[in-house]
Short mmCIF file of C-alpha atoms in Angstrom, two decimals:
data_model
loop_
_atom_site.label_atom_id
_atom_site.label_comp_id
_atom_site.label_asym_id
_atom_site.label_seq_id
_atom_site.Cartn_x
_atom_site.Cartn_y
_atom_site.Cartn_z
CA UNK A 9 193.56 136.21 112.83
CA UNK A 10 190.03 135.53 113.28
CA UNK A 11 188.41 133.86 116.37
CA UNK A 12 186.71 130.64 115.37
CA UNK A 13 184.52 128.47 117.49
CA UNK A 14 183.21 124.88 116.52
CA UNK A 15 180.55 122.96 118.36
CA UNK A 16 180.15 120.45 119.53
CA UNK A 17 183.80 119.50 120.30
CA UNK A 18 182.98 115.96 119.96
CA UNK A 19 180.20 113.96 118.83
CA UNK A 20 179.17 110.20 118.75
CA UNK A 21 176.21 109.02 116.50
CA UNK A 22 174.89 105.69 115.36
CA UNK A 23 175.45 104.67 111.78
CA UNK A 24 172.77 105.86 109.69
CA UNK A 25 171.94 108.88 111.87
CA UNK A 26 172.14 112.48 110.32
CA UNK A 27 174.21 115.11 112.17
CA UNK A 28 175.31 118.67 111.96
CA UNK A 29 177.87 120.86 113.51
CA UNK A 30 178.49 124.58 113.86
CA UNK A 31 181.43 126.94 112.83
CA UNK A 32 181.16 130.59 114.22
CA UNK A 33 183.31 133.45 113.17
CA UNK A 34 183.34 137.16 113.13
CA UNK A 35 181.23 138.50 110.49
CA UNK A 36 183.36 141.51 109.80
CA UNK A 37 186.31 141.19 107.39
CA UNK A 38 185.00 137.97 106.04
CA UNK A 39 186.56 136.65 102.79
CA UNK A 40 185.82 132.90 102.75
CA UNK A 41 184.93 129.84 104.73
CA UNK A 42 186.68 126.47 104.18
CA UNK A 43 185.63 123.23 105.75
CA UNK A 44 188.18 120.42 106.00
CA UNK A 45 187.91 116.62 106.95
CA UNK A 46 190.97 115.51 108.95
CA UNK A 47 191.38 111.89 109.57
CA UNK A 48 194.00 110.65 112.05
CA UNK A 49 197.43 110.34 110.62
CA UNK A 50 196.47 111.87 107.18
CA UNK A 51 196.63 115.42 106.09
CA UNK A 52 193.47 117.62 106.02
CA UNK A 53 191.23 117.13 103.05
CA UNK A 54 189.44 120.08 101.64
CA UNK A 55 185.58 119.75 101.52
CA UNK A 56 184.22 123.10 100.63
CA UNK A 57 185.05 126.66 100.13
CA UNK A 58 182.25 129.18 100.49
CA UNK A 59 182.31 132.85 99.98
CA UNK A 60 178.83 134.08 99.33
CA UNK A 61 176.08 134.64 102.02
CA UNK A 62 173.57 131.84 101.71
CA UNK A 63 176.02 129.62 99.76
CA UNK A 64 175.12 125.99 100.06
CA UNK A 65 177.50 123.34 98.85
CA UNK A 66 177.09 119.57 98.60
CA UNK A 67 179.33 116.52 98.25
CA UNK A 68 177.59 113.29 98.43
CA UNK A 69 176.06 112.94 101.84
CA UNK A 70 177.86 116.03 103.41
CA UNK A 71 176.47 119.62 102.79
CA UNK A 72 177.37 122.94 104.08
CA UNK A 73 175.64 126.35 104.48
CA UNK A 74 177.10 129.70 105.09
CA UNK A 75 175.63 132.86 106.77
CA UNK A 76 178.20 135.66 106.61
CA UNK A 77 175.81 138.35 108.15
CA UNK A 78 175.68 136.43 111.41
CA UNK A 79 178.78 134.58 111.08
CA UNK A 80 178.24 130.99 111.10
CA UNK A 81 178.38 127.97 108.83
CA UNK A 82 176.66 124.59 109.26
CA UNK A 83 178.04 121.15 108.09
CA UNK A 84 175.49 118.51 107.72
CA UNK A 85 176.14 114.76 107.38
CA UNK A 86 173.21 112.58 106.04
CA UNK A 87 173.06 108.91 106.99
CA UNK A 88 176.53 108.93 108.88
CA UNK A 89 178.68 106.00 108.09
CA UNK A 90 181.74 104.73 110.11
CA UNK A 91 184.11 106.03 107.31
CA UNK A 92 182.81 109.51 108.14
CA UNK A 93 184.66 109.40 111.51
CA UNK A 94 187.09 112.22 111.42
CA UNK A 95 187.72 115.71 112.82
CA UNK A 96 185.99 118.33 110.85
CA UNK A 97 187.72 121.68 110.87
CA UNK A 98 186.43 125.04 109.43
CA UNK A 99 188.72 127.76 108.58
CA UNK A 100 187.36 131.19 107.85
CA UNK A 101 189.76 133.53 106.13
CA UNK A 102 189.87 137.31 106.39
CA UNK A 103 192.02 137.79 103.47
CA UNK A 104 192.75 135.50 100.58
CA UNK A 105 196.24 134.50 102.14
CA UNK A 106 195.48 133.35 105.65
CA UNK A 107 193.22 130.56 107.17
CA UNK A 108 192.46 130.43 110.73
CA UNK A 109 191.36 126.98 111.85
CA UNK A 110 188.82 126.24 114.55
CA UNK A 111 189.53 123.45 117.12
CA UNK A 112 187.37 121.10 115.13
CA UNK A 113 184.61 118.80 115.79
CA UNK A 114 185.66 115.14 116.36
CA UNK A 115 182.94 112.87 114.75
CA UNK A 116 182.69 108.98 115.66
CA UNK A 117 180.18 107.04 113.87
CA UNK A 118 179.32 103.87 115.68
CA UNK A 119 178.41 100.85 113.68
CA UNK B 11 197.39 114.45 90.36
CA UNK B 12 200.28 116.12 91.87
CA UNK B 13 199.97 116.92 95.58
CA UNK B 14 201.70 119.03 98.11
CA UNK B 15 205.09 117.31 98.99
CA UNK B 16 206.81 117.92 102.18
CA UNK B 17 210.28 116.63 103.20
CA UNK B 18 211.51 115.12 105.35
CA UNK B 19 208.60 113.27 106.68
CA UNK B 20 210.11 112.76 110.12
CA UNK B 21 212.98 114.59 111.77
CA UNK B 22 214.80 114.28 115.08
CA UNK B 23 216.81 117.11 116.28
CA UNK B 24 218.60 117.99 119.57
CA UNK B 25 217.91 121.17 121.49
CA UNK B 26 219.64 124.19 120.13
CA UNK B 27 220.09 122.74 116.77
CA UNK B 28 218.71 123.89 113.39
CA UNK B 29 216.16 122.31 111.16
CA UNK B 30 215.20 123.14 107.70
CA UNK B 31 211.62 121.80 106.38
CA UNK B 32 210.84 122.00 102.71
CA UNK B 33 207.55 122.24 100.92
CA UNK B 34 206.79 121.79 97.22
CA UNK B 35 203.43 123.13 96.35
CA UNK B 36 201.13 121.90 93.68
CA UNK B 37 202.30 123.15 90.35
CA UNK B 38 200.91 126.52 89.32
CA UNK B 39 199.69 127.25 92.80
CA UNK B 40 200.78 130.71 93.86
CA UNK B 41 200.35 130.60 97.79
CA UNK B 42 201.99 128.53 100.45
CA UNK B 43 200.94 128.20 104.07
CA UNK B 44 202.87 126.85 106.84
CA UNK B 45 200.99 125.51 110.08
CA UNK B 46 202.29 124.18 113.18
CA UNK B 47 200.37 121.49 115.23
CA UNK B 48 201.44 120.71 118.61
CA UNK B 49 200.47 117.30 120.38
CA UNK B 50 196.67 117.65 121.19
CA UNK B 51 196.57 121.38 119.77
CA UNK B 52 194.83 122.99 116.97
CA UNK B 53 196.86 123.72 113.99
CA UNK B 54 198.45 127.22 114.31
CA UNK B 55 199.05 129.37 111.37
CA UNK B 56 202.84 130.42 111.03
CA UNK B 57 203.28 132.21 107.86
CA UNK B 58 202.19 132.42 104.19
CA UNK B 59 203.65 133.44 100.79
CA UNK B 60 202.11 134.69 97.82
CA UNK B 61 204.02 134.88 94.60
CA UNK B 62 207.29 134.29 96.57
CA UNK B 63 206.70 137.42 98.80
CA UNK B 64 205.74 136.95 102.47
CA UNK B 65 201.84 137.64 102.60
CA UNK B 66 200.71 137.08 106.25
CA UNK B 67 202.37 136.28 109.42
CA UNK B 68 200.95 134.44 112.28
CA UNK B 69 202.41 133.04 115.52
CA UNK B 70 205.95 132.32 114.24
CA UNK B 71 208.64 132.60 116.58
CA UNK B 72 211.57 134.90 115.95
CA UNK B 73 213.82 131.80 115.92
CA UNK B 74 211.92 130.71 112.74
CA UNK B 75 212.13 132.19 109.21
CA UNK B 76 210.85 131.16 105.89
CA UNK B 77 211.05 131.99 102.40
CA UNK B 78 209.64 131.05 99.06
CA UNK B 79 211.90 130.46 96.08
CA UNK B 80 211.70 131.14 92.34
CA UNK B 81 210.45 127.62 91.79
CA UNK B 82 207.66 128.41 94.29
CA UNK B 83 209.00 125.73 96.84
CA UNK B 84 209.24 127.07 100.37
CA UNK B 85 211.36 126.55 103.30
CA UNK B 86 210.98 126.89 106.90
CA UNK B 87 214.25 127.33 108.90
CA UNK B 88 213.87 126.72 112.56
CA UNK B 89 217.07 127.66 114.80
CA UNK B 90 217.92 127.24 118.48
CA UNK B 91 215.38 124.50 118.73
CA UNK B 92 213.44 124.12 121.90
CA UNK B 93 211.58 120.85 123.14
CA UNK B 94 208.28 122.84 122.75
CA UNK B 95 208.87 122.87 118.91
CA UNK B 96 208.21 119.31 118.72
CA UNK B 97 205.17 119.15 116.42
CA UNK B 98 203.67 118.19 113.10
CA UNK B 99 204.40 120.84 110.56
CA UNK B 100 202.04 121.23 107.56
CA UNK B 101 202.37 122.92 104.42
CA UNK B 102 199.51 123.85 102.15
CA UNK B 103 199.23 125.43 98.75
CA UNK B 104 196.36 127.10 97.02
CA UNK B 105 195.62 129.11 93.99
CA UNK B 106 193.08 131.55 95.52
CA UNK B 107 190.72 128.95 96.70
CA UNK B 108 190.88 125.57 98.53
CA UNK B 109 194.19 124.76 100.16
CA UNK B 110 195.54 121.46 99.75
CA UNK B 111 197.81 120.10 102.51
CA UNK B 112 200.86 118.03 102.40
CA UNK B 113 201.38 115.08 104.65
CA UNK B 114 203.32 117.04 107.10
CA UNK B 115 206.75 116.81 108.73
CA UNK B 116 206.92 115.46 112.25
CA UNK B 117 209.83 117.23 114.10
CA UNK B 118 210.86 115.85 117.45
CA UNK B 119 213.29 117.83 119.45
CA UNK B 120 215.14 115.79 122.05
#
């Protein structure tokens, strides 16, 4: 099981602001990096799966980058909206069959 | 589109009882994962199955066992329940890529 760190733990931003947060993981034995969005009382929703160093993925206003050599991934949200409020979890996997979740970044977007 | 189905959604058991949680993965997904999320805690990986064989094992207590059946559904069996087993249990399935989660089973041990 990999050690995963996400920062910051929580974040409050104003509607319209852009924001980003970090997922750090061991760079050895890396297979893939998953980002999930988890709203209260709902199950996690998969946002991205990235495997290659330098990967960039985008879904609407949300994008993510991956650096496997130094062991980090950034998630960016452009023009945050109240509906973006959720906990964002990253989960690197050291093999295809196990995901280790970070503690998440709790984002609150204030109207 | 079909999603991951977990049953039951809620379960209340007494200490020392046994509970069985079921997970029905998305059709054609070959991997099932089980996670436990205690109150205010990160999700903890319990166990995973690939093609009906145990693939990886995480922090699953010896009192728990799991298996994946020929129809790919999976069951998590929990015996001698303790108060600390009260948690949300998530199942997820994947086909080598993104994992899709079920709604979870909330187990309360009283």
